[in-house]
Coordinates of C-alpha atoms in Angstrom, one line a residue:
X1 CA -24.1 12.0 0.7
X2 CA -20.7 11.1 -1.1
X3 CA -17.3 13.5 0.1
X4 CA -15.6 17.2 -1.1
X5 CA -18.0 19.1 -3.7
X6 CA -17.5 19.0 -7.6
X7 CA -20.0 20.0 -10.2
X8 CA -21.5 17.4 -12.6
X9 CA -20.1 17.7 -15.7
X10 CA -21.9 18.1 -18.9
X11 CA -24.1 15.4 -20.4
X12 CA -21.8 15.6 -23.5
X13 CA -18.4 15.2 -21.6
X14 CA -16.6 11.8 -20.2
X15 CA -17.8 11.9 -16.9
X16 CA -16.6 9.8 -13.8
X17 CA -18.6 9.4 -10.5
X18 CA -16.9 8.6 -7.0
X19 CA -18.8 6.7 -4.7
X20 CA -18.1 6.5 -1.1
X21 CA -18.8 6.4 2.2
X22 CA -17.8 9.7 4.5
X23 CA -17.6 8.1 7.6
X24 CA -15.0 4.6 6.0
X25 CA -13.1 6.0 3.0
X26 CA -13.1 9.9 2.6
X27 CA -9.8 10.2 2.6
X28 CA -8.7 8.0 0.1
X29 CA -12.0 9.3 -2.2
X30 CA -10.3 12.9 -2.1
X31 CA -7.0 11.4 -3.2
X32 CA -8.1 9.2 -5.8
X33 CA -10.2 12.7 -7.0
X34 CA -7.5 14.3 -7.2
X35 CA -5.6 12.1 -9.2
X36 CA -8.4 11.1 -11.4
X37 CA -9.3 14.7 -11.3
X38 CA -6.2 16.3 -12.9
X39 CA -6.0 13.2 -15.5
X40 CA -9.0 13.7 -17.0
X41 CA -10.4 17.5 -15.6
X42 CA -12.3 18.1 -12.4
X43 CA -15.4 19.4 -15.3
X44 CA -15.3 15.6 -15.6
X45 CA -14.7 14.0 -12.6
X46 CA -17.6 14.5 -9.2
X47 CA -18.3 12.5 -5.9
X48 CA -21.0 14.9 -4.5
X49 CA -24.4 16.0 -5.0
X50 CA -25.3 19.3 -3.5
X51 CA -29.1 19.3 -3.1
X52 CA -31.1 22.0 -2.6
X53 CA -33.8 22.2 -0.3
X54 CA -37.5 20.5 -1.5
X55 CA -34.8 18.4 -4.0
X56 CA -36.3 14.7 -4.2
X57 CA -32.8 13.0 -3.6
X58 CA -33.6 9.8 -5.2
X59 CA -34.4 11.9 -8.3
X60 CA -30.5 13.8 -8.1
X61 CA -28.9 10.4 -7.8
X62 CA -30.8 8.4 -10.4
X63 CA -29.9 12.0 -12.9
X64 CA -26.6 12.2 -11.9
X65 CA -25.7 8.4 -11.6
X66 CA -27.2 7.8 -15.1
X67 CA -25.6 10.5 -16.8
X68 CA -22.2 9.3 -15.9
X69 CA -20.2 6.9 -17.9
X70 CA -18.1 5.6 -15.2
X71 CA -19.1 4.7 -11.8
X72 CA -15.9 4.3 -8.9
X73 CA -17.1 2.5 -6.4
X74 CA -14.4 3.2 -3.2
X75 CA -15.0 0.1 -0.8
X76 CA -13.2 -0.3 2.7
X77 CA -13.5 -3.1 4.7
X78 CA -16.7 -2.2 6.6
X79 CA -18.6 -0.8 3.3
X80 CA -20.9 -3.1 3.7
X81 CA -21.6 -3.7 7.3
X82 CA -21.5 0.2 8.5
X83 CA -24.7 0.5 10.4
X84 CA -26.5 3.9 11.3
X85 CA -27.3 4.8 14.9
X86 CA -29.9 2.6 15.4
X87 CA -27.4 -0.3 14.9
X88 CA -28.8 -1.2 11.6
X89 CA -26.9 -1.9 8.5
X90 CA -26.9 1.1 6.3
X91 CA -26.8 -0.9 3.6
X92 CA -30.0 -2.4 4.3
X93 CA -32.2 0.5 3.9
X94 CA -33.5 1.2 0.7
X95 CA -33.1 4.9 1.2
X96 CA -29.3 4.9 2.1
X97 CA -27.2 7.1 -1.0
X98 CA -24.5 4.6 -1.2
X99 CA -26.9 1.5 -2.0
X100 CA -28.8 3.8 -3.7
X101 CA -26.0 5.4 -6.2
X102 CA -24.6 1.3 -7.0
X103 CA -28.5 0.2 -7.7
X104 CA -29.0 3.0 -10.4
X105 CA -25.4 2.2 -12.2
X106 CA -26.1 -1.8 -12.0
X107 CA -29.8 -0.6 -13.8
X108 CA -28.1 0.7 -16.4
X109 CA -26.5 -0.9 -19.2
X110 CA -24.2 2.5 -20.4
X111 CA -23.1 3.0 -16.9
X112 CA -19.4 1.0 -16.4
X113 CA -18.9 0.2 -12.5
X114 CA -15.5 -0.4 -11.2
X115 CA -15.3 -1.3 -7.3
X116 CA -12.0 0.5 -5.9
X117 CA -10.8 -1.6 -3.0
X118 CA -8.8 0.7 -0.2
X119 CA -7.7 -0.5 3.1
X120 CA -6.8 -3.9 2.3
X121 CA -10.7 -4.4 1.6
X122 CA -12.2 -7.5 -0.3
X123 CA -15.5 -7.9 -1.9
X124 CA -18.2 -8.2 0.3
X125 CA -20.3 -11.5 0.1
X126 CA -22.8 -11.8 -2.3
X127 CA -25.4 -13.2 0.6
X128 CA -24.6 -9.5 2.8
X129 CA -25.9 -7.4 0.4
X130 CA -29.4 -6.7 -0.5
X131 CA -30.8 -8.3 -3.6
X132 CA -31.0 -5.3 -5.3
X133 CA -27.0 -4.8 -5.4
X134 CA -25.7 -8.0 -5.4
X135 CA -24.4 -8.1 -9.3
X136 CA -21.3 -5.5 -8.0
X137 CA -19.8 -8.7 -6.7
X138 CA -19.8 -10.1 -10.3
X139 CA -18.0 -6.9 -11.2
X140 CA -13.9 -7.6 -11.2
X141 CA -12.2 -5.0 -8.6
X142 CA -9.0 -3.1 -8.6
X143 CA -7.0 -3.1 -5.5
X144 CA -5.4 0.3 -4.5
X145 CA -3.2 -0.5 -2.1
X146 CA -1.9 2.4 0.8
X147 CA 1.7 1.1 -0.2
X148 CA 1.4 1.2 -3.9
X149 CA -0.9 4.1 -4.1
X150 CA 0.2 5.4 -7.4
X151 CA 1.1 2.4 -8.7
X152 CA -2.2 1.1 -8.5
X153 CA -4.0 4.4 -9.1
X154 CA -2.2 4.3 -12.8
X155 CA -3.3 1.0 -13.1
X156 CA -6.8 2.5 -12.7
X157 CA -6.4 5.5 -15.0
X158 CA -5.1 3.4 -17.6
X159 CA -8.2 1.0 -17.1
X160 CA -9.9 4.4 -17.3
X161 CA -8.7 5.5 -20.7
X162 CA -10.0 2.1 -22.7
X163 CA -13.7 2.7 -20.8
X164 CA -13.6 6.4 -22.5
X165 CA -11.8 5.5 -25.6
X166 CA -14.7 5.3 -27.5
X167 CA -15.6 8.9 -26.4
X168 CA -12.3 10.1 -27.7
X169 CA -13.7 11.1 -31.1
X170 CA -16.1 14.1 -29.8
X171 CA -14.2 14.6 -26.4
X172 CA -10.6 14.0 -26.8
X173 CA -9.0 12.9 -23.6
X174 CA -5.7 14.2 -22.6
X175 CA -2.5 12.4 -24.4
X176 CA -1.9 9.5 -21.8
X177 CA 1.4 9.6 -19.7
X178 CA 3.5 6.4 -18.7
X179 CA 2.0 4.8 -15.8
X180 CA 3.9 3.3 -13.0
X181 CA 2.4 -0.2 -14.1
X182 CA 4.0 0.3 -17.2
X183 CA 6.8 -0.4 -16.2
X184 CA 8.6 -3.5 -15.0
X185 CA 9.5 -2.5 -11.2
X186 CA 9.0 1.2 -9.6
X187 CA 13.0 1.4 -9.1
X188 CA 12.4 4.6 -7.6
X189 CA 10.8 2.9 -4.5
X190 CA 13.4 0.8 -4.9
X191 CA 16.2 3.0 -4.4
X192 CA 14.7 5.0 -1.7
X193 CA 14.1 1.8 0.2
X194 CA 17.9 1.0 0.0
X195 CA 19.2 4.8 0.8
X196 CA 16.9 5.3 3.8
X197 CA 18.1 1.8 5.4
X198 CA 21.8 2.1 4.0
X199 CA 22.2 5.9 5.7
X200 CA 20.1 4.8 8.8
X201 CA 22.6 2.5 9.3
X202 CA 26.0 4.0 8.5
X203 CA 24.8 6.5 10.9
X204 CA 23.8 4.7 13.7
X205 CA 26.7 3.0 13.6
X206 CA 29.2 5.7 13.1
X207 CA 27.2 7.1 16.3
X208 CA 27.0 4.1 18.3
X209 CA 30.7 3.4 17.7
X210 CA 32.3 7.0 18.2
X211 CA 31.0 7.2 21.5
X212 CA 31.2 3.8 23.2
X213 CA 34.3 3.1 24.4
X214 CA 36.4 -0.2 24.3
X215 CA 36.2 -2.3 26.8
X216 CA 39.0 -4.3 28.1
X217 CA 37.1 -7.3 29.4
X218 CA 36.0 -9.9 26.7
X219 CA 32.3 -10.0 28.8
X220 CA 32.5 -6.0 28.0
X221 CA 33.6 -6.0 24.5
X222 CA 30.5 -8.9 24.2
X223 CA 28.1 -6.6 25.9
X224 CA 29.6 -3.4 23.5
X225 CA 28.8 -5.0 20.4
X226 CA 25.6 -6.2 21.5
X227 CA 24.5 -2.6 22.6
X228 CA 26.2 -1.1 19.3
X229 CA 24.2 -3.6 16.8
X230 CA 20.8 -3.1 18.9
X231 CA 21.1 1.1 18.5
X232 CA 22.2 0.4 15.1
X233 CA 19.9 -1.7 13.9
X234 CA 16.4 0.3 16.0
X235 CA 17.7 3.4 14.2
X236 CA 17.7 2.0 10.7
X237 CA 14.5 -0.1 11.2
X238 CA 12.5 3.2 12.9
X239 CA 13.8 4.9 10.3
X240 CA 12.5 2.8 7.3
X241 CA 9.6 2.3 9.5
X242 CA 8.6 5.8 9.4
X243 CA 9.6 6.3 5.3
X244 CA 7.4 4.2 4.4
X245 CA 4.7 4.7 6.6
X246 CA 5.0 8.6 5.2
X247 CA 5.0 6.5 1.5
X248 CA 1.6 4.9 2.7
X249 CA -0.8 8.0 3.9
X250 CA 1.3 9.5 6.9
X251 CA -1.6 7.7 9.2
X252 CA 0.4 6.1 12.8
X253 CA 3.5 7.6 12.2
X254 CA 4.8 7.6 15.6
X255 CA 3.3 3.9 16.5
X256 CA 4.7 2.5 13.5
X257 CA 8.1 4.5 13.8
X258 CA 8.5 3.1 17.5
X259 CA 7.6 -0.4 16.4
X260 CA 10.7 -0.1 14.0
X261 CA 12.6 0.8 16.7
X262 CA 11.6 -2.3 19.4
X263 CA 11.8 -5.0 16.2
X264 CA 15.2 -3.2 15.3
X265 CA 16.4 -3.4 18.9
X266 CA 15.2 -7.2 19.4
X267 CA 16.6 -7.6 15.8
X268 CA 20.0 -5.9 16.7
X269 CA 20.5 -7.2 19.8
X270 CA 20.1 -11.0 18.7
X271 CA 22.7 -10.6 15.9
X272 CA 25.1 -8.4 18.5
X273 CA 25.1 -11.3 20.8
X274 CA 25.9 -13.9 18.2
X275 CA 28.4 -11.5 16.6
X276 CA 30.1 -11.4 20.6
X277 CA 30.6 -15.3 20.2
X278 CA 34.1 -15.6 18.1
X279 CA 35.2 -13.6 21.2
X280 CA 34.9 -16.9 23.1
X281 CA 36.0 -19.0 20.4
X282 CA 39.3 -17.6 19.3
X283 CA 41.4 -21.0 20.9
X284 CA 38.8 -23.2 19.2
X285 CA 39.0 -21.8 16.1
X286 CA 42.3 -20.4 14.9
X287 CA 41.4 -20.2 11.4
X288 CA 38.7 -17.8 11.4
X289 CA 36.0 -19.7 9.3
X290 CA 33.6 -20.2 12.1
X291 CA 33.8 -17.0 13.3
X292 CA 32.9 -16.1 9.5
X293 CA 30.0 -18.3 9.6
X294 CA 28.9 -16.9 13.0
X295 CA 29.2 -13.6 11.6
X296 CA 27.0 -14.5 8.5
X297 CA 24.4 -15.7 11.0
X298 CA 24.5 -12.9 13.1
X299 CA 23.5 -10.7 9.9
X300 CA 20.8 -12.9 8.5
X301 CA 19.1 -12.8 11.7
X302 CA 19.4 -9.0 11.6
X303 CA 18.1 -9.3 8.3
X304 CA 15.5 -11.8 9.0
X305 CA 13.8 -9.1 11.6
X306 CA 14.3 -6.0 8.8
X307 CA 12.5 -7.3 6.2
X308 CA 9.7 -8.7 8.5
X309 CA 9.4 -5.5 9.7
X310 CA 8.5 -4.0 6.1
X311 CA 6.3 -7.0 5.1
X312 CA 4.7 -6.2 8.5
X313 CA 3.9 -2.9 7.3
X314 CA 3.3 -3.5 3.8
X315 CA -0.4 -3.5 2.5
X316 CA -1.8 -5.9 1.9
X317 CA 0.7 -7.6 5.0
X318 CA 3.4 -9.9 3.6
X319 CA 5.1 -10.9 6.6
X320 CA 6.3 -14.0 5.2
X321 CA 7.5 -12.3 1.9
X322 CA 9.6 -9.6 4.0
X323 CA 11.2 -12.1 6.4
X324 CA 12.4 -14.6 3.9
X325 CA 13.6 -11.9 1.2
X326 CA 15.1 -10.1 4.5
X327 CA 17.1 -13.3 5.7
X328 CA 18.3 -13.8 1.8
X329 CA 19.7 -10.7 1.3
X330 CA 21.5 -10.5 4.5
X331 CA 23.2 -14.3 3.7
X332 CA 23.8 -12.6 0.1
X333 CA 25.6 -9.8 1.0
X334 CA 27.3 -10.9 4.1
X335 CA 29.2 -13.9 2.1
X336 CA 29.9 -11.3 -0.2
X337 CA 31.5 -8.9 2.1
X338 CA 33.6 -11.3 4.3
X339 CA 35.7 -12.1 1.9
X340 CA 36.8 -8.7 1.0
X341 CA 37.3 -7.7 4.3
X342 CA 34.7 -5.2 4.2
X343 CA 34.1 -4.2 8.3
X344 CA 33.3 -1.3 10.2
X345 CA 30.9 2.0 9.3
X346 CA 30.9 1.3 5.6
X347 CA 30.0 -2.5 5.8
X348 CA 27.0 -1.6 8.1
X349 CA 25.9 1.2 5.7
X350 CA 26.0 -1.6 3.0
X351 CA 24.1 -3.9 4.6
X352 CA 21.5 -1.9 5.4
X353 CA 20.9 -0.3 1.4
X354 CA 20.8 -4.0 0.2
X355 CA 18.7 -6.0 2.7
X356 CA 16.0 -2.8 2.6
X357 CA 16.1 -2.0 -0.6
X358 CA 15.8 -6.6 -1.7
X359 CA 13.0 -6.9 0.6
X360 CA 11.2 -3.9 -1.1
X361 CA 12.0 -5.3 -4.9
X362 CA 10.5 -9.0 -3.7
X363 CA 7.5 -7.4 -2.1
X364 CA 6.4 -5.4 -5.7
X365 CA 7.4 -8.0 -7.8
X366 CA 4.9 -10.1 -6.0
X367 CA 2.7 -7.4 -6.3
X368 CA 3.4 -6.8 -10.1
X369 CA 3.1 -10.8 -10.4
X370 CA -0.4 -10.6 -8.8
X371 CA -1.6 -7.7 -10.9
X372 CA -0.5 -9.5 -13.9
X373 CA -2.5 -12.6 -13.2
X374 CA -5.9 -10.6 -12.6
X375 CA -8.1 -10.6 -15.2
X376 CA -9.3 -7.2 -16.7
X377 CA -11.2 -4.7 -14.8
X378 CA -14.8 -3.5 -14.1
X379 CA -16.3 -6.2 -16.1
X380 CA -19.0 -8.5 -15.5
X381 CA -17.6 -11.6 -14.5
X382 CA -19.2 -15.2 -14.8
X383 CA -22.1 -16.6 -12.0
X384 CA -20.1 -18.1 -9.2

């Protein structure tokens, strides 16, 4: 049937059912239990149905189904093209609990069903799914995104409280707290976005540069920075890699960590060779400024490859998003920080905090921007 055991609640009570599919999107039906769970009581809140033996399932699903209020629907990108072991479409058969659990909520006008989109799902089309179930594509979805769990998440709960307002005056609810989409941007993110890739960096280079000595030779002092902004730069990037994969659900840690190392090291290597060009151009240009300019290039495309990274790894991807935000910070800070001088440890440390922690504020504003423009949620919406 549906995932982890909780009792039906009452008839009386507010009641919230969480449908799922075991083998697609267990996990992220536990999580969303819990949360939904400790906002409005576990009495409240169940995604299984224990049946006893001689029990006529279809008879416990149409009971419990149609004495809840809300129905979650948790859909992954497979929900509706899982097939049993016979190769046919679970979906498809009449009998199956999911298909089952959606066709007694769409029967029933007091039942409220919200599709839950996880794993950078979309709505199924309307022509794959038996005629019985087809209006759940007329229902408006929330997106919970891996990246953005609680943001989204406290989108839904606040969604949540209007369904069961109207409930309030027999069963008060709990006194609602701020939600994360309450408010503007999730600074917090923010912030820890910037400190992971500032420290990453200030570190690796403090490391890199404490170690490798100074070569003599202009080909060695070339081939020392190159070296020095590669290790540098695959530090900070494997290390934001790996924060915000652990933001996400923990899943791929080490792939993802080691990817943010190679893109780091491609990224850091590029930059260190066009950061060893002034070397070469100190007769042409006595003045400095196209060594400055060289050295604002070098940094954007260091930047350009960090905030790709994190778009990369975003969800839903925004690969463009990250690389452009990533290539504007970099240009930002590092015409900000030639001027003044600013070189060394510190500057790297710097550069790191703002080009991680801009790419990070583009990519949820664009997500706030998105949420903003959807229209309201688990409603019918007009015929396509």
């Amino acid at each position: 049937m549906t995932g982890g055991t909780s009792a039906p609640a009452s008839v009386s009570a507010p009641k919230i059912f969480i449908c799922y599919r075991r083998e697609e999107t267990a996990a992220y039906a536990g999580r969303l239990y819990d949360t939904v769970a400790e906002r409005f009581g576990q009495e409240n809140v169940f995604m299984d149905l224990d049946l006893a033996p001689g029990i006529d399932f279809v008879d416990r699903i149409t009971e419990a189904v149609g004495s809840c209020h809300v129905l979650l629907v948790v859909m992954g990108p497979r929900w509706a093209t899982v097939q049993d072991e016979d190769g046919e479409m679970r979906i498809a058969d009449p009998e199956d609990y999911v298909r089952l659990e959606v066709e007694t909520a769409l029967r029933r006008s007091d039942v409220i069903l919200i599709p839950v989109l996880v794993g950078a799902a979309g709505m199924p089309d309307r022509q794959e799914l038996p005629q019985e179930i087809r209006a759940i594509t007329r229902r408006n979805a929330l997106e919970v995104s891996d990246a953005r769990w609680r943001y989204d998440v406290g989108r839904l709960t606040t969604a949540l409280d209007q369904v069961l307002l109207d409930l309030t005056g027999t069963h008060p609810l709990p006194p609602p707290t701020e939600a994360p989409a309450q408010r503007l941007l999730p600074w917090s993110l923010i912030a820890e976005a910037a400190l992971v890739g500032g420290v990453a960096a200030l570190l690796a280079f403090w490391l890199g540069d404490s170690v490798a000595p100074d070569p003599e030779s202009s080909a060695g002092r070339i081939a020392r920075v190159t070296v020095l902004r590669a290790e540098t730069w695959a530090l900070a990037c494997a290390a934001l890699a790996i924060w915000l994969t652990m933001r996400i659900d923990g899943a791929g840690l080490l792939r993802r960590g080691l990817i943010g190392l190679l893109v780091g090291a491609i990224g850091g290597a590029l930059g260190g060779a066009i950061f060893g060009l002034p070397l070469n151009l100190a007769d042409l240009d006595p003045s400095g400024t196209l060594a400055d300019w060289i050295d604002v290039a070098a940094i954007t495309v260091m930047g350009a490859f960090m905030g790709a990274l994190l778009g990369a790894l975003w969800r839903p991807p925004r690969l463009g998003a990250g690389l452009a935000s990533g290539i504007a910070a970099a240009a930002a800070i590092e015409l900000i920080l030639r001027p003044l001088g600013a070189k060394g440890v510190a500057a790297f440390g710097i550069r790191g905090a703002v080009i991680a922690g801009a790419t990070l504020g583009v990519l949820l504003l664009l997500h706030r921007q998105r949420s903003a423009a959807e229209p309201g949620v688990g409603v019918t919406a007009p015929e396509p």
